[in-house]
CSV table of C-alpha atoms in Angstrom, one decimal:
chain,number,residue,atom,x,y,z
A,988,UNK,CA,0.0,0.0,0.0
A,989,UNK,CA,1.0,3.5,1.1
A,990,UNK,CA,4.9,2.1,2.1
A,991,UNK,CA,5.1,1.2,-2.1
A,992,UNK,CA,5.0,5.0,-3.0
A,993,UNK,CA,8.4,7.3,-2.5
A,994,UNK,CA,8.6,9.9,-0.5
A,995,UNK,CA,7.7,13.3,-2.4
A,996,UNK,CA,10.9,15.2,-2.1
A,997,UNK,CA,9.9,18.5,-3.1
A,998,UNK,CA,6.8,18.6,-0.2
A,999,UNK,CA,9.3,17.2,1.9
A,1000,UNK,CA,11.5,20.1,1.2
A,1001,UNK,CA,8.6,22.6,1.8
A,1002,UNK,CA,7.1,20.8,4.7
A,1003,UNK,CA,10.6,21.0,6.7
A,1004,UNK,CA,10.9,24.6,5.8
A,1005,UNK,CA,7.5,25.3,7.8
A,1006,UNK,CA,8.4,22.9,11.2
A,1007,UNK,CA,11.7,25.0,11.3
A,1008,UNK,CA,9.8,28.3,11.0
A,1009,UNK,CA,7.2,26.8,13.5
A,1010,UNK,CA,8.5,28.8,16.7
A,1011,UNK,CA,5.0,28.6,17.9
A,1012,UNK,CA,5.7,24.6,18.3
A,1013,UNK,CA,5.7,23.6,21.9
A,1014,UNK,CA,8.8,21.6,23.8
A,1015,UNK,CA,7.8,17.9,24.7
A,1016,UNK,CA,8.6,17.4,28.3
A,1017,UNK,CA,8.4,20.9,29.5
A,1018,UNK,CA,5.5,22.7,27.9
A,1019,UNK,CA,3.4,19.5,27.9
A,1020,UNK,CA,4.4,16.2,29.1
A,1021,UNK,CA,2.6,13.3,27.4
A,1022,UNK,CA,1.7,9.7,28.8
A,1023,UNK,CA,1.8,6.9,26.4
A,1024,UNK,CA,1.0,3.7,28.5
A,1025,UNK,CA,-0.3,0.6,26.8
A,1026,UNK,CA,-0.5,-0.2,23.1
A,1027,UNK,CA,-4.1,-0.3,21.7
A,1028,UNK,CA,-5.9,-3.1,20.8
A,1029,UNK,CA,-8.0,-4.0,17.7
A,1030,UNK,CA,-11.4,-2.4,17.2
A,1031,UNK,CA,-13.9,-4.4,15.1
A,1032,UNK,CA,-15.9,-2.3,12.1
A,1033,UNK,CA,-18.3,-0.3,13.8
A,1034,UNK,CA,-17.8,-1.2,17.3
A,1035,UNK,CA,-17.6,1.2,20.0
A,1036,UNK,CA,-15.6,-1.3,22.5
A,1037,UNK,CA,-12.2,-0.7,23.0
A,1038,UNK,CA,-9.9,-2.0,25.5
A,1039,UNK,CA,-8.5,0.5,27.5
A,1040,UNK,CA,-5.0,0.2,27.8
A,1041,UNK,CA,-4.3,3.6,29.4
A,1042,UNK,CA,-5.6,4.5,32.7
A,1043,UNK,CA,-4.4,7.8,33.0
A,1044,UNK,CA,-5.1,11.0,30.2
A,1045,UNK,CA,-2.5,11.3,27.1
A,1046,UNK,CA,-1.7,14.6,28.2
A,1047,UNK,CA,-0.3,14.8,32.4
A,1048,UNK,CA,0.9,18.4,31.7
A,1049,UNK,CA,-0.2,20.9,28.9
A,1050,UNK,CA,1.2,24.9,29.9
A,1051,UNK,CA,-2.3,26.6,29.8
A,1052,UNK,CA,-0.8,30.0,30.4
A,1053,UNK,CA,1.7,29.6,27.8
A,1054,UNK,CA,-1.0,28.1,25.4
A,1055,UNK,CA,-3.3,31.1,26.1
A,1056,UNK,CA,-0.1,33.7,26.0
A,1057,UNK,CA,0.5,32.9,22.3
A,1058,UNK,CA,-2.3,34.9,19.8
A,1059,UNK,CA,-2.6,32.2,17.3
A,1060,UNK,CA,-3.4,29.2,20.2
A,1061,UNK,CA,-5.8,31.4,22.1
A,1062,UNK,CA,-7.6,32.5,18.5
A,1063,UNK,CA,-7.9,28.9,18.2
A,1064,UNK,CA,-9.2,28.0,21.2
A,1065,UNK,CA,-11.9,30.2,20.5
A,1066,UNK,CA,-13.0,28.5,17.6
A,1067,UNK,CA,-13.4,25.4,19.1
A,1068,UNK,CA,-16.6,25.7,20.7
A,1069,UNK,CA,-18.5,27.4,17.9
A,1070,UNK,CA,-19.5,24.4,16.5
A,1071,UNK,CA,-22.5,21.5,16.5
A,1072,UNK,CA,-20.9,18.1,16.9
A,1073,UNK,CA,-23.5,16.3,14.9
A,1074,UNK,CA,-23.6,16.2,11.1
A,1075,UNK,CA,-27.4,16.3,10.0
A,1076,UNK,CA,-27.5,19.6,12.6
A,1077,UNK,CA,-27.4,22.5,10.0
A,1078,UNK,CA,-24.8,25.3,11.7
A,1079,UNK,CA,-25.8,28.5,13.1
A,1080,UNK,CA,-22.6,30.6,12.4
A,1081,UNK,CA,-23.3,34.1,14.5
A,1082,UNK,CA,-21.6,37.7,13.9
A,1083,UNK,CA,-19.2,37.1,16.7
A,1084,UNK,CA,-18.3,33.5,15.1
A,1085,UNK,CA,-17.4,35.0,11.8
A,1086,UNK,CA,-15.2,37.8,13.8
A,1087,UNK,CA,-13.5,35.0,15.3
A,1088,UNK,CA,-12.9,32.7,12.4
A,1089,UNK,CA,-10.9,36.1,10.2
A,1090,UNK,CA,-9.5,37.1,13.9
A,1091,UNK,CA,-7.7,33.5,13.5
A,1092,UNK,CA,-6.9,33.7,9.8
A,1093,UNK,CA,-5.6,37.4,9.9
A,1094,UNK,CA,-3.4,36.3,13.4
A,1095,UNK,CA,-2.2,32.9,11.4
A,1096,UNK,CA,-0.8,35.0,7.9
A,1097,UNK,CA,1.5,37.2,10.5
A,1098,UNK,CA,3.5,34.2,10.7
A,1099,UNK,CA,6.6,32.9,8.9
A,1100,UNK,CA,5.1,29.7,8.4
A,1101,UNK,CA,2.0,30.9,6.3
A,1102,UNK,CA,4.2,33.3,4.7
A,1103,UNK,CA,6.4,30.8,3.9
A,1104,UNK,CA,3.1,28.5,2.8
A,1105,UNK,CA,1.7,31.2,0.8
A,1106,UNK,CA,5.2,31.9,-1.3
A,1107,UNK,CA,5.4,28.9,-2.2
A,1108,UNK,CA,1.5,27.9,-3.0
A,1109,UNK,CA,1.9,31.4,-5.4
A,1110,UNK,CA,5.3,30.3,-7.1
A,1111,UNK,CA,3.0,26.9,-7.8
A,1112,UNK,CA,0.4,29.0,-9.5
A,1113,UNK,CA,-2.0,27.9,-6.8
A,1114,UNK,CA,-2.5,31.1,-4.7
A,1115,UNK,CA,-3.1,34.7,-5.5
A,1116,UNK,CA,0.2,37.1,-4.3
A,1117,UNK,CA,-2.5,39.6,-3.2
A,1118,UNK,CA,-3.1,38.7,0.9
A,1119,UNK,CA,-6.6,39.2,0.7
A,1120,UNK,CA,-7.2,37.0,-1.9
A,1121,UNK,CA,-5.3,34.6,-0.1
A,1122,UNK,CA,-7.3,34.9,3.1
A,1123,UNK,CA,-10.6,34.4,1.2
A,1124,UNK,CA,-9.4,31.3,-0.7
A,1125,UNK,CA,-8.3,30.3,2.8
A,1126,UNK,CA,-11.4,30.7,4.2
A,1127,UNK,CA,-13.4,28.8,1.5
A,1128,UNK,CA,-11.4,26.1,2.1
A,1129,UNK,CA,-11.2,25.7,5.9
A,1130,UNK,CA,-14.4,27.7,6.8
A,1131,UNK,CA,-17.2,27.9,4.2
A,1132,UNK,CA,-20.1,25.4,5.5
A,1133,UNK,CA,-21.0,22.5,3.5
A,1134,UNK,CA,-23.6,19.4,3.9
A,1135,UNK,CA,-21.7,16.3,5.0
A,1136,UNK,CA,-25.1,14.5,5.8
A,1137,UNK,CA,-27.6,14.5,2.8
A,1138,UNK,CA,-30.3,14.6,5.3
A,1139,UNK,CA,-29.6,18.2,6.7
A,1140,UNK,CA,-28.7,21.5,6.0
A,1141,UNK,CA,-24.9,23.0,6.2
A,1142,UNK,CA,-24.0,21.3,8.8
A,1143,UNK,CA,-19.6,20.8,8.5
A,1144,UNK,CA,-16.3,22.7,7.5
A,1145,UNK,CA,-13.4,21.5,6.8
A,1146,UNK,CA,-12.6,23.4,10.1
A,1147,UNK,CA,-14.7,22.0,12.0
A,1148,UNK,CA,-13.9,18.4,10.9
A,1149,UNK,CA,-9.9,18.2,11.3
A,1150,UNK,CA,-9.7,20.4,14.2
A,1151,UNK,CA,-13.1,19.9,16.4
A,1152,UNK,CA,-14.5,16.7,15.2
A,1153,UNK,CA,-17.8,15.7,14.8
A,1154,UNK,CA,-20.2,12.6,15.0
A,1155,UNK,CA,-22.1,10.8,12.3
A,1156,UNK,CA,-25.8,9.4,13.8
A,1157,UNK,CA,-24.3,9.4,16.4
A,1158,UNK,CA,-22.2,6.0,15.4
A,1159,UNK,CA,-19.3,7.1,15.1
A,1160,UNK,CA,-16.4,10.0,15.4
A,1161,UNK,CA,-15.3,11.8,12.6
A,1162,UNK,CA,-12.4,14.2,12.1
A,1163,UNK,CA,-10.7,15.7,15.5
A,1164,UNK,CA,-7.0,15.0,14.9
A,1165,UNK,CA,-6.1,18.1,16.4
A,1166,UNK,CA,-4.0,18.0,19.9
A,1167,UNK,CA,-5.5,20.6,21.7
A,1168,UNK,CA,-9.2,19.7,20.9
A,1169,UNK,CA,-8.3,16.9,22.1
A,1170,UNK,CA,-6.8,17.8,25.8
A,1171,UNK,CA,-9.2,20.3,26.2
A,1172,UNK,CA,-11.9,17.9,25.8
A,1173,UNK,CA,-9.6,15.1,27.7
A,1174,UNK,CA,-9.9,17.9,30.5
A,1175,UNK,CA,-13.5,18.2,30.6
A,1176,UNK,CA,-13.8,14.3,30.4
A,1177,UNK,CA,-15.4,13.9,27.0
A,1178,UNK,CA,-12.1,12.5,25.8
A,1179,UNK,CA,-10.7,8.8,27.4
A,1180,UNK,CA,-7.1,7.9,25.7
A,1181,UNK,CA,-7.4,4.2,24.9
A,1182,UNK,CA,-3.8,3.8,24.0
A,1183,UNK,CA,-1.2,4.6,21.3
A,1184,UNK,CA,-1.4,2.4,18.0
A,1185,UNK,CA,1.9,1.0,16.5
A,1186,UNK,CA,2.9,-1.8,13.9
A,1187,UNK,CA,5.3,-3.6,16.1
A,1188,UNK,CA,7.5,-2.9,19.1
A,1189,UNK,CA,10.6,-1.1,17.4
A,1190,UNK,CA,8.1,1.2,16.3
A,1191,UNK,CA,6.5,2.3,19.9
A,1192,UNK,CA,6.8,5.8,19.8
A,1193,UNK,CA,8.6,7.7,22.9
A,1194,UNK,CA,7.3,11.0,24.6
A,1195,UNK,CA,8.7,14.0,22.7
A,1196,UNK,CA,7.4,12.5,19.4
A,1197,UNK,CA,5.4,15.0,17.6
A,1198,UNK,CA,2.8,12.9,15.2
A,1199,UNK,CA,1.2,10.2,17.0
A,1200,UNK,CA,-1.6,7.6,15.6
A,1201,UNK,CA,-3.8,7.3,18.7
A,1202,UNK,CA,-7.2,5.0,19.9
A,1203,UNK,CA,-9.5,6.9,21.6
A,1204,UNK,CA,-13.4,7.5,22.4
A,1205,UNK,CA,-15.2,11.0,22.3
A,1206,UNK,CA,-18.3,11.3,24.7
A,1207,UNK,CA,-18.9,7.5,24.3
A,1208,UNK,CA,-17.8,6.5,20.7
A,1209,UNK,CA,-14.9,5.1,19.7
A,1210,UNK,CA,-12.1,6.3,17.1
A,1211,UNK,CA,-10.0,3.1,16.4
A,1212,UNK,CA,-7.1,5.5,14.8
A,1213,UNK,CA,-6.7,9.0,14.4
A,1214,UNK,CA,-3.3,10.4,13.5
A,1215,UNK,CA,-2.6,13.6,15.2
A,1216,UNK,CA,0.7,16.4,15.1
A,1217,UNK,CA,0.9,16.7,18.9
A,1218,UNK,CA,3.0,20.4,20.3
A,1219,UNK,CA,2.6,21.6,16.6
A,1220,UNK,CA,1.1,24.9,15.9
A,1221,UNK,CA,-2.5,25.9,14.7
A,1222,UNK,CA,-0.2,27.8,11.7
A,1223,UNK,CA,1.6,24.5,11.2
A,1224,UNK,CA,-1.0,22.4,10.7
A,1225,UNK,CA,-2.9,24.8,8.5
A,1226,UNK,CA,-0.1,25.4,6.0
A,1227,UNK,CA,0.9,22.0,5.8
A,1228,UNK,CA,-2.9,20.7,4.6
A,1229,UNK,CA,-3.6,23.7,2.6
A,1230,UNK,CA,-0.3,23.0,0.5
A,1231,UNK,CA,-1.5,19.2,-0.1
A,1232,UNK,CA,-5.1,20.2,-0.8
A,1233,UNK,CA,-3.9,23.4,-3.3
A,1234,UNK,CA,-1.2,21.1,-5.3
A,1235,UNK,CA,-3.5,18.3,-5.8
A,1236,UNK,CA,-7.3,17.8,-8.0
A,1237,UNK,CA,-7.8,14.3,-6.6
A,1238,UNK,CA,-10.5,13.3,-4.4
A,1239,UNK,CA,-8.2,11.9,-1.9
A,1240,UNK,CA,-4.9,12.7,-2.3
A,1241,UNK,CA,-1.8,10.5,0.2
A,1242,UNK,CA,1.5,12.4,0.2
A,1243,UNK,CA,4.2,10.9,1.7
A,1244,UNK,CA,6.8,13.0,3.1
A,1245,UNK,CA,9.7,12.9,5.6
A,1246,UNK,CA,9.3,15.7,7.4
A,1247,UNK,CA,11.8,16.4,10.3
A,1248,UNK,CA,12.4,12.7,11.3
A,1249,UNK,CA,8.9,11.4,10.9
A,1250,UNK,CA,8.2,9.2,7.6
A,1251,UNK,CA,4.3,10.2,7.3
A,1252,UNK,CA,1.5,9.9,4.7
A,1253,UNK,CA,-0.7,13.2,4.4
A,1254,UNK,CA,-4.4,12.3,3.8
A,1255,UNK,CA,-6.6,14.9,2.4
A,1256,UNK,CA,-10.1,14.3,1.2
A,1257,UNK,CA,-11.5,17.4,-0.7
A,1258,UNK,CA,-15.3,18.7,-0.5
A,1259,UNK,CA,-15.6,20.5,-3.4
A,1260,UNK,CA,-13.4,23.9,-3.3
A,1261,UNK,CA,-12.8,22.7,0.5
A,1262,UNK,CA,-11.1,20.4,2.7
A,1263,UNK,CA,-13.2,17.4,4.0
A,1264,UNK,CA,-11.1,15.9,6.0
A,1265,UNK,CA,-7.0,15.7,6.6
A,1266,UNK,CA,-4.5,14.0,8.7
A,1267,UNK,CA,-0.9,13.0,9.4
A,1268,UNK,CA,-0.6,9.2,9.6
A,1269,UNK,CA,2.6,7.5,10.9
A,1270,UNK,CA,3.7,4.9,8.3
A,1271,UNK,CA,4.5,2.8,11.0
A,1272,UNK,CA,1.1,2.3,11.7
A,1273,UNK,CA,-1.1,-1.2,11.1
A,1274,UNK,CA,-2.6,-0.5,8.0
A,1275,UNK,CA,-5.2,-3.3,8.7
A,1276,UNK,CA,-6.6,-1.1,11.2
A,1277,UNK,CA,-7.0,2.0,9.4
């Protein structure tokens, strides 16, 4: 499968030019501290059982202060409870929602890393050189609403998907491969860490890794694996899936890149003109599970 295809040199390049201009990225071990306990198990098609083999949260130390101190996390954080968790449940996006959603975009283009993104998507002939073209083709593809479930009205963004997460009839979690959605809702005990997912034992990852494939469940439903950047930026991670989903047409597009020392796949589903749904994945990972 995905290990058959070469690593794409020229991302590579690009993607390691944004995690060395990511000076937003939290330290491992001092600004957070991460608990990896047991390996997770299998978790059968559509099941919401999972063995839990992690007691204690993924996250024993997360820097709040320092989390809140930095504009583009605490824009963030904002955005994360504007949203309905269930597709089918057409959004209501208020004035005050729309503030915050350009507050985030406007406070992610001050940094190197989406200026760095940007240069290169224009020298690509995928993004216009004028910034507030740039900022509206960003928004259309992270924030304009779209209908994931046929049944309803607008009810997802591509947004809201990677970063938030959502349900679908209530069966099963969708999206939410974003670190800090996840300890914040770890915190408020919506979240219960089920274990870290790995291929064999040479590949168990250590506690200052910084993409992990993870098992978890989300106010009672289980995600078998979701691959997740963990101490990354919000700029980071928005640069890095906007390049994939701008320099590819295909439905789903899988990049693999070696970016820092992690060998990763890059999954991006597009909606139309927007993202449906991204993610790292560790090539390490059991594919059977996936």
């Amino acid at each position: 499968m995905a290990r058959s295809q070469g690593v794409n040199q020229e991302l590579s390049q690009i993607l390691n030019q944004l995690w060395n201009l990511d000076s937003n990225r939290l330290n491992p071990g001092t600004d957070y501290k991460i608990n990896l306990q047991g390996k997770a198990g299998y978790v059968a098609q559509g099941s919401n059982y999972a063995v839990d083999k992690a007691r204690a949260p993924l996250f024993s130390h997360v820097n709040l202060d320092k989390l809140k101190s930095i504009e583009t996390y605490a824009h963030f954080i904002n955005l994360l409870d504007n949203y309905e968790m269930s597709t089918g449940v057409s959004e209501t996006v208020t004035s005050e929602e729309l503030k915050e959603n350009h507050v985030f975009l406007d406070a992610i283009l001050e940094t190197e890393v989406m200026k760095c993104a940007h240069k290169y998507l224009v020298s690509k002939g995928q993004s216009p050189s004028d910034q507030k073209q740039f900022k509206r083709q960003l928004y259309d593809i992270w924030f304009h609403l779209y209908h994931r479930d046929r049944s309803g009205g607008e009810d997802s963004c591509g947004f809201e998907h990677v970063f938030v997460g959502e349900t679908k009839h209530g069966k099963e979690i969708m999206g939410l491969h974003n670190w800090i959605q996840f300890y914040l809702q770890e915190k408020h005990g919506h979240v219960d860490y089920k274990g870290y997912k790995a291929r064999a034992n040479k590949d168990s990852p250590d506690e200052d890794d910084h993409v992990l494939n993870l098992q978890f469940s989300w106010k009672g439903l289980v995600k078998p694996i979701g691959g997740s950047f963990i101490g990354v930026s919000p700029e980071f991670e928005v640069a890095l899936f906007t390049i994939i989903f701008l320099t590819s047409t295909e439905k789903m597009t899988t990049a693999v890149v070696k970016v820092d020392e992690y060998v990763l796949e890059i999954v991006v589903y597009r909606h139309g003109r927007s993202i449906g749904t991204s993610y790292p994945k560790l090539l390490s990972s059991n594919n059977r599970d996936l």
